């Protein structure tokens, strides 16, 4: 064991020299470069490149961790080889349960890589999205979320709130007709779903009540603006910090949208239909 560990550490300077230029080497050259020996098994530069490119390392895109990541990748490869040798000596790994676990892990890694290539790498933040987000990030909104089970009642409450400012009397009258829930919520950019956020940030002192919104798990909701103030996170941040915070929110939203589109694209070709007589025949 000590010989194998020493052999691994003696090649660490070579590992650190595998840079972007090294990645550009021909695959045959990388396959010939031996970085470590574990028993009779060798670990090549090609093994290391594949490990770094395919594994979902934490901080993988952080340029300050490149050297550390390469060392950790080589250590993980060596550790796996050592465990594999021990497993082989004990006759572990060829049974059906172990093989099933390996196949499940392979599928997870493939899905992660597909997501990275077909979704995550395509995520971008449009300058207009950033500008729009910064405008909203500057404000903290205090609102009433008025929940009503019936759309007709929600439309009536929305209309009444837009015509008068006496919120308490309007809600008291509505409660005589239907169940009404009222919650006070502080809203800042990124807290709500985009559709709900659009409705909230469209409110102003001259237009305090929204049209009824259909909200999942809540039913019909009317939003009423109580007050608008400066977001303390915005006020205490530099221009760069504000842009970074907004960009992070917008990027996550764009990623979720692309992921949903990608999933729909993958699943669409697998949908199937059947004529009723054939379906009943198969069902029986």
Coordinates of C-alpha atoms in Angstrom, one line a residue:
X1 CA 0.0 0.0 0.0
X2 CA 2.8 2.5 0.9
X3 CA 4.6 1.8 -2.4
X4 CA 1.4 2.6 -4.3
X5 CA 0.8 5.8 -2.4
X6 CA 4.4 7.0 -3.0
X7 CA 4.1 6.1 -6.6
X8 CA 0.9 8.3 -6.9
X9 CA 2.4 11.3 -5.1
X10 CA 5.6 11.3 -7.3
X11 CA 3.5 12.1 -10.3
X12 CA 1.5 15.0 -8.8
X13 CA 3.7 17.6 -10.5
X14 CA 2.9 16.0 -13.8
X15 CA -0.8 16.0 -12.9
X16 CA -0.7 19.8 -12.2
X17 CA 0.9 20.3 -15.7
X18 CA -2.2 18.8 -17.4
X19 CA -3.7 22.1 -18.4
X20 CA -6.0 23.1 -21.2
X21 CA -3.1 22.5 -23.6
X22 CA -2.7 19.0 -22.2
X23 CA -6.4 18.3 -22.7
X24 CA -5.9 19.2 -26.4
X25 CA -3.4 16.3 -26.8
X26 CA -4.4 13.4 -29.0
X27 CA -6.3 10.7 -27.1
X28 CA -3.5 8.1 -28.0
X29 CA -0.8 10.3 -26.4
X30 CA -2.9 10.7 -23.2
X31 CA -3.5 7.0 -23.0
X32 CA 0.2 6.4 -23.1
X33 CA 1.0 8.8 -20.2
X34 CA 1.1 6.8 -17.0
X35 CA 0.3 8.9 -13.9
X36 CA 0.0 6.2 -11.3
X37 CA 0.3 2.5 -10.6
X38 CA -2.0 0.6 -8.3
X39 CA -0.9 -3.0 -8.1
X40 CA -0.8 -4.2 -11.7
X41 CA -3.3 -1.5 -12.8
X42 CA -2.1 1.8 -14.3
X43 CA -3.9 5.2 -14.3
X44 CA -3.3 7.2 -17.5
X45 CA -3.6 10.9 -18.3
X46 CA -6.6 9.9 -20.4
X47 CA -8.3 8.4 -17.3
X48 CA -7.7 11.6 -15.5
X49 CA -9.1 13.8 -18.3
X50 CA -12.2 11.7 -18.5
X51 CA -12.7 11.7 -14.8
X52 CA -12.5 15.5 -14.6
X53 CA -14.7 16.1 -17.7
X54 CA -17.4 13.6 -16.8
X55 CA -17.7 13.7 -13.0
X56 CA -19.9 16.5 -11.4
X57 CA -17.2 17.9 -9.2
X58 CA -18.1 20.6 -6.7
X59 CA -16.7 23.9 -8.0
X60 CA -15.9 22.3 -11.3
X61 CA -16.1 25.6 -13.2
X62 CA -14.0 27.5 -10.6
X63 CA -10.6 28.4 -12.1
X64 CA -9.0 28.8 -8.7
X65 CA -9.6 25.1 -7.9
X66 CA -8.1 23.6 -11.0
X67 CA -5.0 22.2 -9.4
X68 CA -6.9 20.9 -6.3
X69 CA -9.5 19.3 -8.6
X70 CA -6.8 17.5 -10.6
X71 CA -5.2 16.1 -7.5
X72 CA -8.6 15.1 -6.0
X73 CA -9.5 13.4 -9.3
X74 CA -6.3 11.3 -9.4
X75 CA -6.7 10.4 -5.7
X76 CA -10.2 9.2 -6.3
X77 CA -9.1 7.1 -9.3
X78 CA -6.4 5.5 -7.2
X79 CA -8.7 5.0 -4.3
X80 CA -11.2 3.2 -6.5
X81 CA -8.5 0.9 -7.9
X82 CA -7.4 0.0 -4.4
X83 CA -11.0 -0.8 -3.4
X84 CA -11.5 -2.8 -6.6
X85 CA -8.4 -4.9 -5.9
X86 CA -9.7 -5.6 -2.4
X87 CA -13.2 -6.4 -3.7
X88 CA -11.8 -8.8 -6.3
X89 CA -9.7 -10.5 -3.6
X90 CA -12.9 -11.0 -1.6
X91 CA -15.0 -12.0 -4.6
X92 CA -17.2 -8.9 -4.4
X93 CA -18.5 -7.1 -7.5
X94 CA -19.6 -9.8 -9.9
X95 CA -22.8 -10.6 -8.1
X96 CA -26.1 -9.4 -9.6
X97 CA -26.8 -6.8 -6.8
X98 CA -23.4 -5.1 -7.3
X99 CA -23.8 -5.1 -11.1
X100 CA -27.2 -3.6 -10.7
X101 CA -25.8 -0.8 -8.6
X102 CA -23.0 -0.1 -11.1
X103 CA -25.5 0.1 -13.9
X104 CA -27.7 2.5 -11.9
X105 CA -24.7 4.7 -11.2
X106 CA -23.7 4.7 -14.9
X107 CA -27.2 5.9 -15.8
X108 CA -27.0 8.7 -13.3
X109 CA -23.6 9.9 -14.6
X110 CA -24.9 9.8 -18.2
X111 CA -28.0 11.8 -17.2
X112 CA -25.8 14.3 -15.4
X113 CA -23.5 14.8 -18.4
X114 CA -26.5 15.1 -20.7
X115 CA -27.9 17.8 -18.5
X116 CA -24.6 19.6 -18.4
X117 CA -24.2 19.5 -22.2
X118 CA -27.7 20.0 -23.4
X119 CA -29.1 22.3 -20.7
X120 CA -26.6 23.9 -18.3
X121 CA -24.0 25.0 -21.0
X122 CA -26.8 26.7 -23.0
X123 CA -28.0 28.9 -20.1
X124 CA -27.3 32.5 -20.6
X125 CA -28.5 35.8 -19.2
X126 CA -29.8 38.4 -21.7
X127 CA -28.9 42.0 -21.0
X128 CA -32.5 43.0 -21.1
X129 CA -33.4 40.3 -18.5
X130 CA -30.6 41.7 -16.3
X131 CA -31.8 45.3 -16.6
X132 CA -35.4 44.3 -15.9
X133 CA -34.4 42.2 -12.9
X134 CA -32.3 45.0 -11.4
X135 CA -35.4 47.3 -11.6
X136 CA -37.4 44.8 -9.6
X137 CA -34.5 43.9 -7.3
X138 CA -34.5 47.5 -6.0
X139 CA -37.9 47.2 -4.5
X140 CA -39.4 45.4 -1.5
X141 CA -43.2 45.0 -1.7
X142 CA -45.5 44.3 1.1
X143 CA -48.7 42.7 -0.2
X144 CA -51.9 41.0 0.9
X145 CA -52.5 37.6 -0.8
X146 CA -56.3 37.1 -0.7
X147 CA -57.3 33.5 -1.4
X148 CA -60.8 32.7 -2.7
X149 CA -61.9 29.2 -3.9
X150 CA -64.3 30.6 -6.6
X151 CA -63.1 32.6 -9.6
X152 CA -66.3 34.6 -9.7
X153 CA -65.9 35.8 -6.1
X154 CA -62.2 36.6 -6.7
X155 CA -63.2 38.8 -9.7
X156 CA -65.7 40.6 -7.6
X157 CA -63.1 41.2 -4.8
X158 CA -60.6 42.4 -7.3
X159 CA -63.0 44.8 -8.9
X160 CA -64.1 46.1 -5.5
X161 CA -60.5 46.7 -4.3
X162 CA -59.7 48.6 -7.5
X163 CA -62.7 50.9 -7.0
X164 CA -62.3 51.6 -3.2
X165 CA -59.5 51.6 -0.6
X166 CA -61.5 50.2 2.3
X167 CA -59.9 46.8 2.3
X168 CA -61.2 45.6 5.6
X169 CA -64.9 46.2 4.8
X170 CA -64.5 44.7 1.3
X171 CA -63.0 41.5 2.8
X172 CA -65.6 41.4 5.6
X173 CA -68.4 41.5 3.0
X174 CA -66.7 38.8 1.0
X175 CA -66.5 36.6 4.0
X176 CA -70.2 36.6 4.3
X177 CA -70.4 34.9 0.9
X178 CA -67.4 32.5 0.7
X179 CA -64.3 31.4 2.5
X180 CA -61.5 34.0 2.3
X181 CA -57.9 33.6 3.4
X182 CA -55.6 36.6 3.8
X183 CA -51.8 36.5 4.2
X184 CA -49.4 39.4 4.5
X185 CA -46.2 38.7 2.5
X186 CA -43.0 40.6 1.8
X187 CA -42.0 40.1 -1.8
X188 CA -38.6 40.7 -3.4
X189 CA -37.3 39.8 -6.8
X190 CA -36.9 36.0 -7.2
X191 CA -39.2 34.9 -4.4
X192 CA -42.3 34.1 -6.6
X193 CA -42.9 32.3 -9.8
X194 CA -42.3 34.6 -12.8
X195 CA -46.0 34.8 -13.7
X196 CA -47.0 35.7 -10.1
X197 CA -44.0 38.1 -9.9
X198 CA -45.2 39.9 -13.0
X199 CA -48.6 40.5 -11.5
X200 CA -47.1 41.7 -8.2
X201 CA -44.6 44.1 -9.7
X202 CA -47.2 45.6 -12.0
X203 CA -49.0 47.1 -9.0
X204 CA -48.6 50.7 -7.9
X205 CA -50.2 53.3 -5.7
X206 CA -52.7 54.1 -8.5
X207 CA -53.4 50.4 -9.1
X208 CA -53.1 48.4 -5.9
X209 CA -55.2 45.3 -6.7
X210 CA -54.4 42.6 -9.3
X211 CA -56.6 40.6 -11.5
X212 CA -57.4 37.1 -10.1
X213 CA -54.4 34.7 -10.4
X214 CA -54.7 30.9 -10.5
X215 CA -52.0 29.7 -8.0
X216 CA -51.2 26.1 -7.6
X217 CA -52.2 24.6 -4.2
X218 CA -53.9 27.9 -3.3
X219 CA -56.7 28.3 -5.9
X220 CA -57.7 31.8 -6.9
X221 CA -55.7 34.7 -5.4
X222 CA -56.0 38.5 -5.6
X223 CA -52.9 40.4 -4.7
X224 CA -53.2 43.8 -3.0
X225 CA -50.3 46.2 -2.6
X226 CA -49.9 47.6 0.9
X227 CA -46.6 49.4 0.5
X228 CA -43.4 49.6 -1.6
X229 CA -40.0 50.3 -0.1
X230 CA -36.3 49.9 -1.0
X231 CA -34.9 46.4 -0.8
X232 CA -32.2 46.5 1.9
X233 CA -30.2 43.9 0.0
X234 CA -30.1 46.3 -2.9
X235 CA -29.3 49.3 -0.8
X236 CA -26.4 47.7 1.0
X237 CA -24.8 46.1 -2.1
X238 CA -22.4 47.5 -4.7
X239 CA -23.3 47.8 -8.3
X240 CA -21.4 44.6 -9.1
X241 CA -23.0 42.7 -6.2
X242 CA -26.4 43.7 -7.4
X243 CA -25.8 42.6 -10.9
X244 CA -24.4 39.3 -9.6
X245 CA -27.4 38.6 -7.3
X246 CA -29.9 39.3 -10.1
X247 CA -27.9 37.4 -12.7
X248 CA -27.9 34.3 -10.4
X249 CA -31.7 34.4 -10.1
X250 CA -32.3 35.0 -13.8
X251 CA -29.8 32.2 -14.7
X252 CA -31.5 29.7 -12.5
X253 CA -34.9 30.6 -14.0
X254 CA -33.6 30.2 -17.5
X255 CA -32.0 26.9 -16.5
X256 CA -35.3 25.6 -15.1
X257 CA -37.1 26.7 -18.3
X258 CA -34.6 25.0 -20.6
X259 CA -34.7 21.9 -18.4
X260 CA -38.5 21.7 -18.8
X261 CA -38.2 22.1 -22.5
X262 CA -35.5 19.5 -22.8
X263 CA -37.4 17.0 -20.7
X264 CA -40.5 17.6 -22.9
X265 CA -38.4 17.1 -26.0
X266 CA -37.0 13.8 -24.7
X267 CA -40.3 12.4 -23.6
X268 CA -42.4 13.5 -26.6
X269 CA -41.1 10.7 -29.0
X270 CA -42.0 8.1 -26.5
X271 CA -45.7 8.9 -26.2
X272 CA -48.0 6.3 -27.7
X273 CA -51.7 6.1 -28.5
X274 CA -54.1 3.3 -29.1
X275 CA -57.5 2.9 -30.6
X276 CA -60.2 2.1 -28.0
X277 CA -60.9 -1.5 -29.3
X278 CA -57.2 -2.4 -29.2
X279 CA -56.8 -0.8 -25.8
X280 CA -59.7 -2.8 -24.4
X281 CA -58.3 -6.0 -25.9
X282 CA -54.9 -5.4 -24.3
X283 CA -56.4 -4.3 -21.0
X284 CA -58.4 -7.5 -20.8

